[in-house]
PDB file of C-alpha atoms in Angstrom:
ATOM      1  CA  MET A   1     158.712 108.260 103.387  1.00 96.00           C
ATOM      2  CA  LYS A   2     159.336 109.898 100.048  1.00 98.00           C
ATOM      3  CA  LEU A   3     156.461 111.672  98.283  1.00 98.00           C
ATOM      4  CA  ARG A   4     156.671 112.478  94.609  1.00 97.00           C
ATOM      5  CA  PRO A   5     154.331 113.463  91.772  1.00 97.00           C
ATOM      6  CA  ALA A   6     152.627 110.640  89.896  1.00 98.00           C
ATOM      7  CA  THR A   7     153.803 110.322  86.287  1.00 97.00           C
ATOM      8  CA  ALA A   8     152.850 108.345  83.182  1.00 98.00           C
ATOM      9  CA  ALA A   9     155.333 105.655  84.251  1.00 97.00           C
ATOM     10  CA  ASP A  10     153.236 105.097  87.394  1.00 98.00           C
ATOM     11  CA  LEU A  11     150.172 103.829  85.504  1.00 97.00           C
ATOM     12  CA  PRO A  12     150.745 100.155  86.474  1.00 97.00           C
ATOM     13  CA  PHE A  13     151.028 101.106  90.153  1.00 98.00           C
ATOM     14  CA  LEU A  14     147.999 103.399  89.953  1.00 98.00           C
ATOM     15  CA  LEU A  15     146.058 100.471  88.508  1.00 97.00           C
ATOM     16  CA  GLU A  16     147.133  98.367  91.505  1.00 97.00           C
ATOM     17  CA  MET A  17     145.939 101.141  93.825  1.00 97.00           C
ATOM     18  CA  LEU A  18     142.613 101.441  91.976  1.00 96.00           C
ATOM     19  CA  ILE A  19     142.113  97.722  92.553  1.00 96.00           C
ATOM     20  CA  GLU A  20     143.019  98.148  96.260  1.00 95.00           C
ATOM     21  CA  ALA A  21     140.497 100.997  96.524  1.00 94.00           C
ATOM     22  CA  CYS A  22     137.771  98.890  94.887  1.00 92.00           C
ATOM     23  CA  ASN A  23     138.608  95.905  97.092  1.00 93.00           C
ATOM     24  CA  TRP A  24     138.895  97.971 100.277  1.00 91.00           C
ATOM     25  CA  ASP A  25     137.200  95.354 102.494  1.00 90.00           C
ATOM     26  CA  GLY A  26     139.430  92.496 101.342  1.00 87.00           C
ATOM     27  CA  THR A  27     136.822  90.996  99.016  1.00 88.00           C
ATOM     28  CA  PRO A  28     138.449  90.532  95.596  1.00 90.00           C
ATOM     29  CA  TRP A  29     135.728  92.266  93.555  1.00 87.00           C
ATOM     30  CA  TYR A  30     138.177  93.723  91.049  1.00 90.00           C
ATOM     31  CA  ASP A  31     141.272  92.521  89.291  1.00 94.00           C
ATOM     32  CA  GLU A  32     143.105  94.160  86.398  1.00 94.00           C
ATOM     33  CA  ALA A  33     140.924  92.615  83.704  1.00 95.00           C
ATOM     34  CA  LYS A  34     137.698  93.653  85.402  1.00 94.00           C
ATOM     35  CA  ALA A  35     138.975  97.183  86.110  1.00 93.00           C
ATOM     36  CA  ARG A  36     139.989  97.682  82.486  1.00 94.00           C
ATOM     37  CA  ALA A  37     136.721  96.211  81.205  1.00 94.00           C
ATOM     38  CA  ASP A  38     134.529  98.311  83.508  1.00 92.00           C
ATOM     39  CA  ASP A  39     134.178 101.653  81.713  1.00 91.00           C
ATOM     40  CA  HIS A  40     132.995 103.342  84.885  1.00 88.00           C
ATOM     41  CA  ALA A  41     136.024 102.258  86.943  1.00 91.00           C
ATOM     42  CA  TRP A  42     138.497 102.686  84.095  1.00 95.00           C
ATOM     43  CA  ARG A  43     137.556 106.381  83.766  1.00 95.00           C
ATOM     44  CA  TYR A  44     139.891 107.074  86.669  1.00 96.00           C
ATOM     45  CA  LEU A  45     142.941 105.939  84.683  1.00 97.00           C
ATOM     46  CA  ASP A  46     142.068 105.908  80.973  1.00 96.00           C
ATOM     47  CA  GLY A  47     144.697 107.985  79.161  1.00 96.00           C
ATOM     48  CA  TRP A  48     146.679 108.734  82.335  1.00 97.00           C
ATOM     49  CA  PRO A  49     147.905 111.370  82.676  1.00 97.00           C
ATOM     50  CA  ARG A  50     145.637 113.920  81.074  1.00 96.00           C
ATOM     51  CA  GLU A  51     146.618 117.588  81.163  1.00 95.00           C
ATOM     52  CA  THR A  52     144.570 118.320  84.307  1.00 96.00           C
ATOM     53  CA  ASP A  53     145.380 115.066  86.172  1.00 97.00           C
ATOM     54  CA  PHE A  54     147.567 115.260  89.257  1.00 98.00           C
ATOM     55  CA  GLY A  55     148.659 112.764  91.866  1.00 98.00           C
ATOM     56  CA  VAL A  56     151.109 111.674  94.521  1.00 98.00           C
ATOM     57  CA  ILE A  57     153.085 108.473  95.002  1.00 98.00           C
ATOM     58  CA  ALA A  58     154.497 107.502  98.405  1.00 98.00           C
ATOM     59  CA  GLU A  59     157.608 105.339  98.536  1.00 98.00           C
ATOM     60  CA  LEU A  60     158.852 103.495 101.610  1.00 95.00           C
ATOM     61  CA  ASP A  61     162.107 101.593 101.645  1.00 90.00           C
ATOM     62  CA  GLY A  62     162.444 102.279  97.904  1.00 91.00           C
ATOM     63  CA  SER A  63     159.117 100.662  97.035  1.00 95.00           C
ATOM     64  CA  PRO A  64     155.861 102.321  95.974  1.00 97.00           C
ATOM     65  CA  ALA A  65     153.597 102.135  99.014  1.00 98.00           C
ATOM     66  CA  GLY A  66     150.502 104.126  98.131  1.00 98.00           C
ATOM     67  CA  ALA A  67     149.042 106.703  95.815  1.00 98.00           C
ATOM     68  CA  THR A  68     146.296 109.195  95.391  1.00 98.00           C
ATOM     69  CA  TRP A  69     145.377 110.989  92.218  1.00 98.00           C
ATOM     70  CA  ALA A  70     142.669 113.331  91.023  1.00 98.00           C
ATOM     71  CA  ARG A  71     140.944 113.674  87.714  1.00 97.00           C
ATOM     72  CA  GLN A  72     138.247 115.968  86.387  1.00 97.00           C
ATOM     73  CA  LEU A  73     135.435 113.842  85.037  1.00 96.00           C
ATOM     74  CA  THR A  74     132.400 115.109  83.178  1.00 96.00           C
ATOM     75  CA  ALA A  75     128.640 114.901  83.566  1.00 96.00           C
ATOM     76  CA  ASP A  76     128.404 112.703  80.458  1.00 95.00           C
ATOM     77  CA  ARG A  77     131.041 110.282  81.892  1.00 94.00           C
ATOM     78  CA  PRO A  78     130.954 110.841  85.654  1.00 94.00           C
ATOM     79  CA  GLY A  79     132.886 109.028  88.336  1.00 92.00           C
ATOM     80  CA  TYR A  80     131.376 107.403  91.402  1.00 92.00           C
ATOM     81  CA  GLY A  81     131.853 110.612  93.410  1.00 94.00           C
ATOM     82  CA  TYR A  82     131.160 113.077  90.617  1.00 96.00           C
ATOM     83  CA  VAL A  83     130.049 116.528  91.787  1.00 96.00           C
ATOM     84  CA  ALA A  84     130.753 118.891  88.869  1.00 97.00           C
ATOM     85  CA  ASP A  85     132.987 119.104  85.812  1.00 97.00           C
ATOM     86  CA  ASP A  86     135.345 121.524  87.584  1.00 97.00           C
ATOM     87  CA  VAL A  87     135.728 119.424  90.765  1.00 98.00           C
ATOM     88  CA  PRO A  88     138.473 116.798  90.540  1.00 98.00           C
ATOM     89  CA  GLU A  89     137.561 113.426  92.003  1.00 97.00           C
ATOM     90  CA  LEU A  90     140.245 111.541  93.829  1.00 97.00           C
ATOM     91  CA  THR A  91     141.154 107.895  94.171  1.00 97.00           C
ATOM     92  CA  LEU A  92     143.385 106.613  96.962  1.00 98.00           C
ATOM     93  CA  GLY A  93     144.999 103.252  97.603  1.00 97.00           C
ATOM     94  CA  VAL A  94     147.702 101.848  99.853  1.00 97.00           C
ATOM     95  CA  SER A  95     149.483  98.532  99.334  1.00 96.00           C
ATOM     96  CA  PRO A  96     148.537  96.087 102.095  1.00 94.00           C
ATOM     97  CA  ALA A  97     152.168  95.723 103.251  1.00 93.00           C
ATOM     98  CA  PHE A  98     152.363  99.459 103.969  1.00 95.00           C
ATOM     99  CA  ARG A  99     149.067 100.122 105.721  1.00 93.00           C
ATOM    100  CA  ARG A 100     148.864 101.744 109.162  1.00 92.00           C
ATOM    101  CA  ARG A 101     152.089 103.676 108.551  1.00 94.00           C
ATOM    102  CA  GLY A 102     150.668 107.095 107.668  1.00 96.00           C
ATOM    103  CA  VAL A 103     150.882 106.597 103.908  1.00 97.00           C
ATOM    104  CA  ALA A 104     147.258 107.485 103.140  1.00 97.00           C
ATOM    105  CA  ARG A 105     147.338 110.655 105.238  1.00 97.00           C
ATOM    106  CA  ALA A 106     150.651 111.757 103.717  1.00 98.00           C
ATOM    107  CA  VAL A 107     149.640 111.302 100.075  1.00 98.00           C
ATOM    108  CA  LEU A 108     146.219 112.838 100.623  1.00 98.00           C
ATOM    109  CA  ALA A 109     147.624 115.884 102.437  1.00 98.00           C
ATOM    110  CA  GLU A 110     150.038 116.423  99.551  1.00 98.00           C
ATOM    111  CA  LEU A 111     147.260 116.010  96.970  1.00 98.00           C
ATOM    112  CA  ILE A 112     145.213 118.644  98.810  1.00 98.00           C
ATOM    113  CA  THR A 113     148.241 120.965  98.678  1.00 97.00           C
ATOM    114  CA  GLN A 114     148.538 120.363  94.930  1.00 97.00           C
ATOM    115  CA  ALA A 115     144.826 121.050  94.407  1.00 98.00           C
ATOM    116  CA  ARG A 116     145.057 124.332  96.296  1.00 97.00           C
ATOM    117  CA  ALA A 117     148.160 125.356  94.329  1.00 96.00           C
ATOM    118  CA  ALA A 118     146.229 124.677  91.108  1.00 96.00           C
ATOM    119  CA  SER A 119     143.393 126.936  92.385  1.00 97.00           C
ATOM    120  CA  TYR A 120     140.720 124.262  92.555  1.00 97.00           C
ATOM    121  CA  LYS A 121     137.821 125.157  94.838  1.00 98.00           C
ATOM    122  CA  ARG A 122     136.873 121.612  95.888  1.00 98.00           C
ATOM    123  CA  LEU A 123     137.896 117.978  95.751  1.00 98.00           C
ATOM    124  CA  ALA A 124     135.430 115.082  95.702  1.00 98.00           C
ATOM    125  CA  LEU A 125     135.496 111.362  96.406  1.00 98.00           C
ATOM    126  CA  SER A 126     133.254 108.353  96.842  1.00 96.00           C
ATOM    127  CA  VAL A 127     133.560 106.086  99.869  1.00 97.00           C
ATOM    128  CA  ASP A 128     131.577 103.235 101.342  1.00 95.00           C
ATOM    129  CA  PRO A 129     130.199 104.271 104.752  1.00 95.00           C
ATOM    130  CA  ASP A 130     131.928 101.243 106.332  1.00 95.00           C
ATOM    131  CA  ASN A 131     135.343 101.921 104.785  1.00 95.00           C
ATOM    132  CA  PRO A 132     137.835 102.865 107.536  1.00 93.00           C
ATOM    133  CA  ALA A 133     139.320 105.466 105.163  1.00 94.00           C
ATOM    134  CA  ARG A 134     136.199 107.537 105.764  1.00 96.00           C
ATOM    135  CA  GLY A 135     137.624 108.589 109.143  1.00 96.00           C
ATOM    136  CA  LEU A 136     140.778 109.867 107.430  1.00 97.00           C
ATOM    137  CA  TYR A 137     138.721 111.852 104.941  1.00 98.00           C
ATOM    138  CA  GLU A 138     136.620 113.405 107.690  1.00 98.00           C
ATOM    139  CA  SER A 139     139.713 114.260 109.742  1.00 97.00           C
ATOM    140  CA  LEU A 140     141.044 116.233 106.771  1.00 97.00           C
ATOM    141  CA  GLY A 141     137.780 118.139 106.337  1.00 97.00           C
ATOM    142  CA  PHE A 142     135.813 116.128 103.775  1.00 98.00           C
ATOM    143  CA  ARG A 143     132.056 116.203 104.360  1.00 98.00           C
ATOM    144  CA  LYS A 144     129.243 114.055 102.999  1.00 97.00           C
ATOM    145  CA  VAL A 145     127.211 115.811 100.311  1.00 97.00           C
ATOM    146  CA  GLY A 146     125.249 112.929  98.824  1.00 94.00           C
ATOM    147  CA  VAL A 147     124.778 109.212  98.281  1.00 93.00           C
ATOM    148  CA  VAL A 148     125.218 107.286  95.033  1.00 90.00           C
ATOM    149  CA  GLY A 149     124.243 103.649  95.241  1.00 87.00           C
ATOM    150  CA  THR A 150     125.643 102.386  98.528  1.00 89.00           C
ATOM    151  CA  SER A 151     128.492 104.917  98.753  1.00 94.00           C
ATOM    152  CA  ASP A 152     128.736 108.426 100.114  1.00 96.00           C
ATOM    153  CA  THR A 153     129.966 111.306  98.009  1.00 97.00           C
ATOM    154  CA  MET A 154     132.196 113.630 100.025  1.00 98.00           C
ATOM    155  CA  THR A 155     133.774 116.961  99.192  1.00 98.00           C
ATOM    156  CA  LEU A 156     136.475 119.142 100.654  1.00 98.00           C
ATOM    157  CA  ASN A 157     136.229 122.893 100.254  1.00 98.00           C
ATOM    158  CA  LEU A 158     139.694 124.208  99.472  1.00 97.00           C
TER     159      LEU A 158
END
């Protein structure tokens, strides 16, 4: 598995991974048109990459397999797992063909390393309580700090 920083050229793949994250249970809630039209969801990618954005792409067999990225959102335009303006919120997705191969853990561990190197104090995310990814987040130290709608907000102290 090759891990590399996410770049502006990765926007189409990040959009695919945003859709995978939104459709985590296999129900096709989101497609590209809906993601772009939904201001709340599109906040995670609009203008990618901004100066403070950072992310990781995993490649397997020469193909993009998964990604995670973090963005600082603001109180006036928060994300689903918004905690504070200075706490980046992450999004993570893995292509169905590459699941159960350690991709999510690898990209998330590298993103955590990047966040620490950039001197962030915390990372945040939003996850449905039934999403199997929740176990990964907990295993890496994320803890529930709140509930928004039907999803849990989790943070990791860095």
